[in-house]
Amino acid sequence: MLYLILLPSLIYLAIFCYAPMFGVIIAFKDYVPALGIFKSPTVGFEKFAMFFSSYYFKDILINTLALSIISLIVNTPLPIILALLINEVQNNKFKRFVQTISYAPYFISLVVLVGMFNMFLKTDGGLVNHLLESIGLSGIDFLGDSKYFRGIYVFSGLWQGIGWWSIIYVGALSNVDKSLHEAAAIDGASRLQRIRYINLPHLKPLITITFIMAVGSLMSVGFEKVYLMQTASNREVSEIIATYSYLVSFETTKDFGFGTAVGLFNSVVNTILLIIANFVSKKINNESLF
């Protein structure tokens, strides 16, 4: 019965995740839709060479890594801190209220989220600029100045996801044996000491796994959000591998082989990063995914 319950999910993965992987063959062909995958001429690694030698390769790679690394640095520790703080709240009603408020933004769609931030940050009538002007400061062109793009991207992602990401840590902390805290309190341990020597070691395996998975998706910056936030004025810092692949495949040259090659390169690098992060974690912490 358990395998039968699992069957719909396996069918979904097979049809929508594994079957489309057959299309990576296009990366090695000069794909012509009228000829199909098999009859299109094979060009080997020509598309990859085009991408590596392209004028935009360095900038696109730097933009992708910058967004990923900043998001990783910000989004990894803050949900853990929030979970530790929520876990210390004694009033259950207030705890549930804080959890509800913190993870409610997660259910806002990306389109609505980007629309909200555009309304808040716009120069003419935006809430943030209105507040700045009310205290005597000049307004800031957040949406037009490219230097603010990465900060807006990371902050909006943190605001939307911090409460949801902290749920798994709160759940793990609920399994901590209360007798450990009681014994530590009797021995004179402060609240910070109990968090450091009881709660954090309990979260260590979970933190390690989530960190490995985050490193493994370092090159996979969300296409939808970046594409929605992208403008002509911030393209120099917002053009990432995913949006460049879409641009080449569907808007400019419409070279499906080149776009597929760019996406395949992204996936291969992610796989290598995942294996390296898993290996290093296994050697240092003796914790790993596999």
Short mmCIF file of the C-alpha atoms (twelve columns), coordinates in Angstrom:
data_MODEL
# 
_entry.id   MODEL 
# 
loop_
_atom_site.group_PDB 
_atom_site.id 
_atom_site.type_symbol 
_atom_site.label_atom_id 
_atom_site.label_alt_id 
_atom_site.label_comp_id 
_atom_site.label_asym_id 
_atom_site.label_seq_id 
_atom_site.Cartn_x 
_atom_site.Cartn_y 
_atom_site.Cartn_z 
_atom_site.pdbx_PDB_model_num 
ATOM 1   C CA . MET A 1   0.000  0.000  0.000   1 
ATOM 2   C CA . LEU A 2   2.851  2.398  0.771   1 
ATOM 3   C CA . TYR A 3   4.397  1.831  -2.659  1 
ATOM 4   C CA . LEU A 4   0.980  2.320  -4.226  1 
ATOM 5   C CA . ILE A 5   0.615  5.686  -2.469  1 
ATOM 6   C CA . LEU A 6   4.078  6.620  -3.757  1 
ATOM 7   C CA . LEU A 7   3.244  5.639  -7.360  1 
ATOM 8   C CA . PRO A 8   1.553  8.945  -8.469  1 
ATOM 9   C CA . SER A 9   4.590  10.951 -7.346  1 
ATOM 10  C CA . LEU A 10  6.957  8.600  -9.189  1 
ATOM 11  C CA . ILE A 11  4.861  8.876  -12.347 1 
ATOM 12  C CA . TYR A 12  4.892  12.672 -12.043 1 
ATOM 13  C CA . LEU A 13  8.694  12.714 -11.680 1 
ATOM 14  C CA . ALA A 14  9.152  10.320 -14.595 1 
ATOM 15  C CA . ILE A 15  6.937  12.319 -16.971 1 
ATOM 16  C CA . PHE A 16  7.770  15.912 -16.025 1 
ATOM 17  C CA . CYS A 17  11.331 15.674 -14.637 1 
ATOM 18  C CA . TYR A 18  13.194 12.734 -16.173 1 
ATOM 19  C CA . ALA A 19  11.557 12.387 -19.609 1 
ATOM 20  C CA . PRO A 20  12.323 16.013 -20.604 1 
ATOM 21  C CA . MET A 21  16.022 15.384 -19.840 1 
ATOM 22  C CA . PHE A 22  16.147 13.619 -23.215 1 
ATOM 23  C CA . GLY A 23  16.043 17.112 -24.710 1 
ATOM 24  C CA . VAL A 24  19.632 17.889 -23.604 1 
ATOM 25  C CA . ILE A 25  20.686 16.274 -26.873 1 
ATOM 26  C CA . ILE A 26  19.729 19.583 -28.504 1 
ATOM 27  C CA . ALA A 27  22.795 21.155 -26.835 1 
ATOM 28  C CA . PHE A 28  25.001 19.112 -29.179 1 
ATOM 29  C CA . LYS A 29  23.026 19.829 -32.359 1 
ATOM 30  C CA . ASP A 30  22.266 22.747 -34.635 1 
ATOM 31  C CA . TYR A 31  18.610 22.227 -33.824 1 
ATOM 32  C CA . VAL A 32  16.020 22.987 -36.483 1 
ATOM 33  C CA . PRO A 33  12.425 22.424 -35.279 1 
ATOM 34  C CA . ALA A 34  11.282 21.394 -38.764 1 
ATOM 35  C CA . LEU A 35  13.901 18.612 -38.881 1 
ATOM 36  C CA . GLY A 36  13.456 17.394 -35.309 1 
ATOM 37  C CA . ILE A 37  16.087 16.318 -32.804 1 
ATOM 38  C CA . PHE A 38  17.471 13.311 -34.689 1 
ATOM 39  C CA . LYS A 39  17.671 14.834 -38.173 1 
ATOM 40  C CA . SER A 40  19.185 18.143 -37.060 1 
ATOM 41  C CA . PRO A 41  22.945 18.298 -37.784 1 
ATOM 42  C CA . THR A 42  25.280 17.395 -34.936 1 
ATOM 43  C CA . VAL A 43  27.798 20.087 -33.969 1 
ATOM 44  C CA . GLY A 44  29.373 18.516 -30.881 1 
ATOM 45  C CA . PHE A 45  30.575 21.047 -28.318 1 
ATOM 46  C CA . GLU A 46  30.340 24.016 -30.672 1 
ATOM 47  C CA . LYS A 47  27.485 25.641 -28.714 1 
ATOM 48  C CA . PHE A 48  29.417 25.368 -25.455 1 
ATOM 49  C CA . ALA A 49  32.492 26.948 -27.086 1 
ATOM 50  C CA . MET A 50  30.282 29.788 -28.343 1 
ATOM 51  C CA . PHE A 51  28.988 30.395 -24.822 1 
ATOM 52  C CA . PHE A 52  32.413 30.298 -23.148 1 
ATOM 53  C CA . SER A 53  33.901 32.663 -25.719 1 
ATOM 54  C CA . SER A 54  30.944 35.045 -25.789 1 
ATOM 55  C CA . TYR A 55  31.346 38.638 -24.656 1 
ATOM 56  C CA . TYR A 56  28.707 38.224 -21.916 1 
ATOM 57  C CA . PHE A 57  30.015 34.986 -20.361 1 
ATOM 58  C CA . LYS A 58  32.110 36.574 -17.599 1 
ATOM 59  C CA . ASP A 59  29.472 39.127 -16.608 1 
ATOM 60  C CA . ILE A 60  26.663 36.561 -16.601 1 
ATOM 61  C CA . LEU A 61  28.689 34.154 -14.464 1 
ATOM 62  C CA . ILE A 62  29.617 36.905 -11.992 1 
ATOM 63  C CA . ASN A 63  25.991 38.101 -11.737 1 
ATOM 64  C CA . THR A 64  24.719 34.557 -11.133 1 
ATOM 65  C CA . LEU A 65  27.328 33.781 -8.481  1 
ATOM 66  C CA . ALA A 66  26.893 37.176 -6.795  1 
ATOM 67  C CA . LEU A 67  23.137 36.727 -6.342  1 
ATOM 68  C CA . SER A 68  23.572 33.119 -5.210  1 
ATOM 69  C CA . ILE A 69  26.387 33.719 -2.737  1 
ATOM 70  C CA . ILE A 70  24.785 36.809 -1.172  1 
ATOM 71  C CA . SER A 71  21.474 34.936 -0.854  1 
ATOM 72  C CA . LEU A 72  23.301 31.954 0.676   1 
ATOM 73  C CA . ILE A 73  25.115 34.125 3.228   1 
ATOM 74  C CA . VAL A 74  21.931 35.966 4.238   1 
ATOM 75  C CA . ASN A 75  19.309 33.231 3.952   1 
ATOM 76  C CA . THR A 76  21.214 30.428 5.692   1 
ATOM 77  C CA . PRO A 77  21.781 31.817 9.225   1 
ATOM 78  C CA . LEU A 78  18.758 34.120 9.653   1 
ATOM 79  C CA . PRO A 79  16.057 31.391 9.528   1 
ATOM 80  C CA . ILE A 80  18.075 29.464 12.129  1 
ATOM 81  C CA . ILE A 81  18.247 32.540 14.372  1 
ATOM 82  C CA . LEU A 82  14.501 33.130 13.948  1 
ATOM 83  C CA . ALA A 83  13.754 29.494 14.797  1 
ATOM 84  C CA . LEU A 84  15.907 29.691 17.934  1 
ATOM 85  C CA . LEU A 85  14.129 32.880 19.015  1 
ATOM 86  C CA . ILE A 86  10.660 31.437 18.363  1 
ATOM 87  C CA . ASN A 87  11.601 28.312 20.289  1 
ATOM 88  C CA . GLU A 88  12.449 30.425 23.348  1 
ATOM 89  C CA . VAL A 89  9.009  32.070 23.430  1 
ATOM 90  C CA . GLN A 90  6.993  30.648 26.313  1 
ATOM 91  C CA . ASN A 91  3.600  32.082 25.367  1 
ATOM 92  C CA . ASN A 92  2.131  29.610 22.840  1 
ATOM 93  C CA . LYS A 93  -0.415 32.074 21.448  1 
ATOM 94  C CA . PHE A 94  2.263  34.678 20.774  1 
ATOM 95  C CA . LYS A 95  4.519  31.989 19.284  1 
ATOM 96  C CA . ARG A 96  1.812  30.883 16.844  1 
ATOM 97  C CA . PHE A 97  1.102  34.528 15.970  1 
ATOM 98  C CA . VAL A 98  4.772  35.204 15.165  1 
ATOM 99  C CA . GLN A 99  5.036  32.023 13.087  1 
ATOM 100 C CA . THR A 100 1.887  32.891 11.128  1 
ATOM 101 C CA . ILE A 101 3.051  36.446 10.421  1 
ATOM 102 C CA . SER A 102 6.556  35.332 9.423   1 
ATOM 103 C CA . TYR A 103 5.596  32.569 6.979   1 
ATOM 104 C CA . ALA A 104 2.459  34.179 5.485   1 
ATOM 105 C CA . PRO A 105 4.496  36.025 2.758   1 
ATOM 106 C CA . TYR A 106 5.670  32.649 1.444   1 
ATOM 107 C CA . PHE A 107 2.248  32.094 -0.108  1 
ATOM 108 C CA . ILE A 108 2.411  35.300 -2.141  1 
ATOM 109 C CA . SER A 109 3.140  34.561 -5.802  1 
ATOM 110 C CA . LEU A 110 6.345  35.954 -7.289  1 
ATOM 111 C CA . VAL A 111 4.384  38.141 -9.709  1 
ATOM 112 C CA . VAL A 112 2.493  39.764 -6.843  1 
ATOM 113 C CA . LEU A 113 5.664  40.013 -4.738  1 
ATOM 114 C CA . VAL A 114 7.600  41.851 -7.447  1 
ATOM 115 C CA . GLY A 115 4.564  44.071 -8.094  1 
ATOM 116 C CA . MET A 116 4.398  44.977 -4.403  1 
ATOM 117 C CA . PHE A 117 8.078  45.909 -4.236  1 
ATOM 118 C CA . ASN A 118 7.774  47.942 -7.429  1 
ATOM 119 C CA . MET A 119 4.919  49.904 -5.845  1 
ATOM 120 C CA . PHE A 120 6.787  50.380 -2.567  1 
ATOM 121 C CA . LEU A 121 10.066 51.449 -4.192  1 
ATOM 122 C CA . LYS A 122 8.976  53.507 -7.178  1 
ATOM 123 C CA . THR A 123 10.250 57.071 -7.307  1 
ATOM 124 C CA . ASP A 124 6.884  58.771 -7.793  1 
ATOM 125 C CA . GLY A 125 4.548  57.972 -4.903  1 
ATOM 126 C CA . GLY A 126 6.386  54.939 -3.582  1 
ATOM 127 C CA . LEU A 127 5.988  54.235 0.144   1 
ATOM 128 C CA . VAL A 128 9.732  54.070 0.900   1 
ATOM 129 C CA . ASN A 129 10.566 57.281 -0.951  1 
ATOM 130 C CA . HIS A 130 7.571  58.992 0.650   1 
ATOM 131 C CA . LEU A 131 8.954  58.088 4.100   1 
ATOM 132 C CA . LEU A 132 12.430 59.286 3.133   1 
ATOM 133 C CA . GLU A 133 11.076 62.621 1.915   1 
ATOM 134 C CA . SER A 134 8.948  63.017 5.064   1 
ATOM 135 C CA . ILE A 135 12.111 63.043 7.214   1 
ATOM 136 C CA . GLY A 136 13.910 65.488 4.923   1 
ATOM 137 C CA . LEU A 137 15.898 63.064 2.779   1 
ATOM 138 C CA . SER A 138 15.883 62.999 -1.013  1 
ATOM 139 C CA . GLY A 139 14.159 60.149 -2.848  1 
ATOM 140 C CA . ILE A 140 16.140 57.245 -4.279  1 
ATOM 141 C CA . ASP A 141 15.602 55.646 -7.668  1 
ATOM 142 C CA . PHE A 142 15.666 52.057 -6.363  1 
ATOM 143 C CA . LEU A 143 14.255 50.553 -9.544  1 
ATOM 144 C CA . GLY A 144 16.325 52.585 -11.979 1 
ATOM 145 C CA . ASP A 145 19.725 52.352 -10.290 1 
ATOM 146 C CA . SER A 146 21.382 48.985 -10.904 1 
ATOM 147 C CA . LYS A 147 23.374 49.078 -7.645  1 
ATOM 148 C CA . TYR A 148 20.176 48.442 -5.650  1 
ATOM 149 C CA . PHE A 149 19.061 45.404 -7.658  1 
ATOM 150 C CA . ARG A 150 20.933 42.733 -5.690  1 
ATOM 151 C CA . GLY A 151 19.890 44.165 -2.335  1 
ATOM 152 C CA . ILE A 152 16.222 44.277 -3.382  1 
ATOM 153 C CA . TYR A 153 16.424 40.742 -4.766  1 
ATOM 154 C CA . VAL A 154 17.977 39.280 -1.610  1 
ATOM 155 C CA . PHE A 155 15.828 41.255 0.856   1 
ATOM 156 C CA . SER A 156 12.576 40.394 -0.930  1 
ATOM 157 C CA . GLY A 157 13.544 36.721 -0.959  1 
ATOM 158 C CA . LEU A 158 14.413 36.827 2.727   1 
ATOM 159 C CA . TRP A 159 11.149 38.576 3.612   1 
ATOM 160 C CA . GLN A 160 9.152  36.012 1.674   1 
ATOM 161 C CA . GLY A 161 10.963 32.881 2.808   1 
ATOM 162 C CA . ILE A 162 12.473 33.351 6.257   1 
ATOM 163 C CA . GLY A 163 9.373  32.227 8.160   1 
ATOM 164 C CA . TRP A 164 8.828  29.197 5.955   1 
ATOM 165 C CA . TRP A 165 12.483 28.126 6.111   1 
ATOM 166 C CA . SER A 166 12.475 28.444 9.898   1 
ATOM 167 C CA . ILE A 167 9.602  25.952 10.219  1 
ATOM 168 C CA . ILE A 168 11.858 22.934 9.693   1 
ATOM 169 C CA . TYR A 169 14.248 24.182 12.370  1 
ATOM 170 C CA . VAL A 170 11.403 24.860 14.818  1 
ATOM 171 C CA . GLY A 171 10.140 21.337 14.156  1 
ATOM 172 C CA . ALA A 172 13.585 19.894 14.845  1 
ATOM 173 C CA . LEU A 173 13.909 21.913 18.066  1 
ATOM 174 C CA . SER A 174 10.572 20.571 19.316  1 
ATOM 175 C CA . ASN A 175 12.210 17.125 19.484  1 
ATOM 176 C CA . VAL A 176 14.952 18.250 21.877  1 
ATOM 177 C CA . ASP A 177 14.676 16.389 25.172  1 
ATOM 178 C CA . LYS A 178 13.372 18.908 27.743  1 
ATOM 179 C CA . SER A 179 15.242 17.103 30.503  1 
ATOM 180 C CA . LEU A 180 18.512 18.317 28.952  1 
ATOM 181 C CA . HIS A 181 17.418 21.933 29.371  1 
ATOM 182 C CA . GLU A 182 16.164 21.266 32.894  1 
ATOM 183 C CA . ALA A 183 19.456 19.644 33.904  1 
ATOM 184 C CA . ALA A 184 21.461 22.475 32.324  1 
ATOM 185 C CA . ALA A 185 19.336 25.087 34.109  1 
ATOM 186 C CA . ILE A 186 19.870 23.342 37.442  1 
ATOM 187 C CA . ASP A 187 23.624 23.379 36.782  1 
ATOM 188 C CA . GLY A 188 23.448 27.151 36.273  1 
ATOM 189 C CA . ALA A 189 23.585 27.352 32.458  1 
ATOM 190 C CA . SER A 190 22.179 30.552 31.041  1 
ATOM 191 C CA . ARG A 191 19.647 30.621 28.202  1 
ATOM 192 C CA . LEU A 192 22.358 31.489 25.661  1 
ATOM 193 C CA . GLN A 193 24.517 28.624 26.916  1 
ATOM 194 C CA . ARG A 194 21.621 26.185 26.574  1 
ATOM 195 C CA . ILE A 195 21.014 27.396 23.018  1 
ATOM 196 C CA . ARG A 196 24.703 27.016 22.171  1 
ATOM 197 C CA . TYR A 197 25.370 23.631 23.773  1 
ATOM 198 C CA . ILE A 198 21.970 21.908 23.410  1 
ATOM 199 C CA . ASN A 199 19.888 23.422 20.609  1 
ATOM 200 C CA . LEU A 200 22.586 24.155 18.044  1 
ATOM 201 C CA . PRO A 201 24.237 20.695 18.231  1 
ATOM 202 C CA . HIS A 202 20.763 19.194 17.778  1 
ATOM 203 C CA . LEU A 203 20.282 21.280 14.621  1 
ATOM 204 C CA . LYS A 204 23.738 20.532 13.230  1 
ATOM 205 C CA . PRO A 205 22.747 17.590 10.945  1 
ATOM 206 C CA . LEU A 206 19.795 19.526 9.531   1 
ATOM 207 C CA . ILE A 207 21.872 22.679 9.008   1 
ATOM 208 C CA . THR A 208 24.521 20.629 7.208   1 
ATOM 209 C CA . ILE A 209 22.023 19.016 4.851   1 
ATOM 210 C CA . THR A 210 20.281 22.281 3.988   1 
ATOM 211 C CA . PHE A 211 23.649 23.974 3.432   1 
ATOM 212 C CA . ILE A 212 24.812 21.214 1.085   1 
ATOM 213 C CA . MET A 213 21.584 21.482 -0.894  1 
ATOM 214 C CA . ALA A 214 21.956 25.277 -1.030  1 
ATOM 215 C CA . VAL A 215 25.513 24.970 -2.356  1 
ATOM 216 C CA . GLY A 216 24.299 22.388 -4.880  1 
ATOM 217 C CA . SER A 217 21.848 24.924 -6.278  1 
ATOM 218 C CA . LEU A 218 24.293 27.839 -6.176  1 
ATOM 219 C CA . MET A 219 24.020 28.433 -9.915  1 
ATOM 220 C CA . SER A 220 20.243 28.021 -9.976  1 
ATOM 221 C CA . VAL A 221 19.113 31.559 -9.318  1 
ATOM 222 C CA . GLY A 222 15.343 31.760 -9.739  1 
ATOM 223 C CA . PHE A 223 14.574 32.689 -13.346 1 
ATOM 224 C CA . GLU A 224 11.032 33.987 -12.762 1 
ATOM 225 C CA . LYS A 225 11.881 36.548 -10.097 1 
ATOM 226 C CA . VAL A 226 14.957 37.919 -11.862 1 
ATOM 227 C CA . TYR A 227 13.080 38.105 -15.157 1 
ATOM 228 C CA . LEU A 228 10.214 40.013 -13.536 1 
ATOM 229 C CA . MET A 229 12.596 42.440 -11.813 1 
ATOM 230 C CA . GLN A 230 14.793 42.936 -14.869 1 
ATOM 231 C CA . THR A 231 14.754 46.295 -16.648 1 
ATOM 232 C CA . ALA A 232 16.936 47.942 -19.264 1 
ATOM 233 C CA . SER A 233 18.638 50.020 -16.562 1 
ATOM 234 C CA . ASN A 234 19.632 47.087 -14.320 1 
ATOM 235 C CA . ARG A 235 20.384 44.457 -16.983 1 
ATOM 236 C CA . GLU A 236 24.127 44.816 -16.421 1 
ATOM 237 C CA . VAL A 237 23.755 43.206 -12.966 1 
ATOM 238 C CA . SER A 238 20.521 41.252 -13.445 1 
ATOM 239 C CA . GLU A 239 21.410 39.205 -16.522 1 
ATOM 240 C CA . ILE A 240 22.060 35.701 -15.177 1 
ATOM 241 C CA . ILE A 241 22.538 32.312 -16.832 1 
ATOM 242 C CA . ALA A 242 18.845 31.386 -16.689 1 
ATOM 243 C CA . THR A 243 17.593 34.660 -18.193 1 
ATOM 244 C CA . TYR A 244 20.363 34.658 -20.818 1 
ATOM 245 C CA . SER A 245 19.389 31.122 -21.868 1 
ATOM 246 C CA . TYR A 246 15.763 32.239 -22.251 1 
ATOM 247 C CA . LEU A 247 16.799 35.385 -24.124 1 
ATOM 248 C CA . VAL A 248 18.877 33.474 -26.658 1 
ATOM 249 C CA . SER A 249 16.354 30.651 -27.084 1 
ATOM 250 C CA . PHE A 250 13.147 32.643 -27.471 1 
ATOM 251 C CA . GLU A 251 13.804 36.350 -28.060 1 
ATOM 252 C CA . THR A 252 16.997 37.218 -29.965 1 
ATOM 253 C CA . THR A 253 18.698 34.531 -32.081 1 
ATOM 254 C CA . LYS A 254 16.160 31.815 -31.204 1 
ATOM 255 C CA . ASP A 255 19.010 29.315 -31.111 1 
ATOM 256 C CA . PHE A 256 17.503 26.462 -29.086 1 
ATOM 257 C CA . GLY A 257 20.749 24.475 -29.160 1 
ATOM 258 C CA . PHE A 258 22.710 27.365 -27.688 1 
ATOM 259 C CA . GLY A 259 20.093 27.979 -24.996 1 
ATOM 260 C CA . THR A 260 20.075 24.284 -24.070 1 
ATOM 261 C CA . ALA A 261 23.880 24.248 -23.893 1 
ATOM 262 C CA . VAL A 262 23.801 27.207 -21.470 1 
ATOM 263 C CA . GLY A 263 21.243 25.431 -19.280 1 
ATOM 264 C CA . LEU A 264 23.193 22.154 -19.364 1 
ATOM 265 C CA . PHE A 265 26.369 23.944 -18.311 1 
ATOM 266 C CA . ASN A 266 24.455 25.395 -15.374 1 
ATOM 267 C CA . SER A 267 23.192 21.960 -14.298 1 
ATOM 268 C CA . VAL A 268 26.616 20.302 -14.598 1 
ATOM 269 C CA . VAL A 269 28.258 23.000 -12.445 1 
ATOM 270 C CA . ASN A 270 25.506 22.597 -9.828  1 
ATOM 271 C CA . THR A 271 26.062 18.839 -9.734  1 
ATOM 272 C CA . ILE A 272 29.821 19.288 -9.267  1 
ATOM 273 C CA . LEU A 273 29.276 21.835 -6.482  1 
ATOM 274 C CA . LEU A 274 26.844 19.464 -4.737  1 
ATOM 275 C CA . ILE A 275 29.334 16.583 -4.829  1 
ATOM 276 C CA . ILE A 276 32.181 18.795 -3.570  1 
ATOM 277 C CA . ALA A 277 30.073 20.269 -0.733  1 
ATOM 278 C CA . ASN A 278 28.908 16.794 0.270   1 
ATOM 279 C CA . PHE A 279 32.482 15.449 0.256   1 
ATOM 280 C CA . VAL A 280 33.870 18.355 2.295   1 
ATOM 281 C CA . SER A 281 31.026 18.149 4.821   1 
ATOM 282 C CA . LYS A 282 31.530 14.408 5.215   1 
ATOM 283 C CA . LYS A 283 35.225 14.903 5.890   1 
ATOM 284 C CA . ILE A 284 34.835 17.813 8.308   1 
ATOM 285 C CA . ASN A 285 31.547 17.148 10.143  1 
ATOM 286 C CA . ASN A 286 30.913 13.516 9.282   1 
ATOM 287 C CA . GLU A 287 27.501 14.646 8.010   1 
ATOM 288 C CA . SER A 288 26.411 14.280 4.386   1 
ATOM 289 C CA . LEU A 289 23.526 13.683 1.990   1 
ATOM 290 C CA . PHE A 290 25.043 10.488 0.574   1 
# 
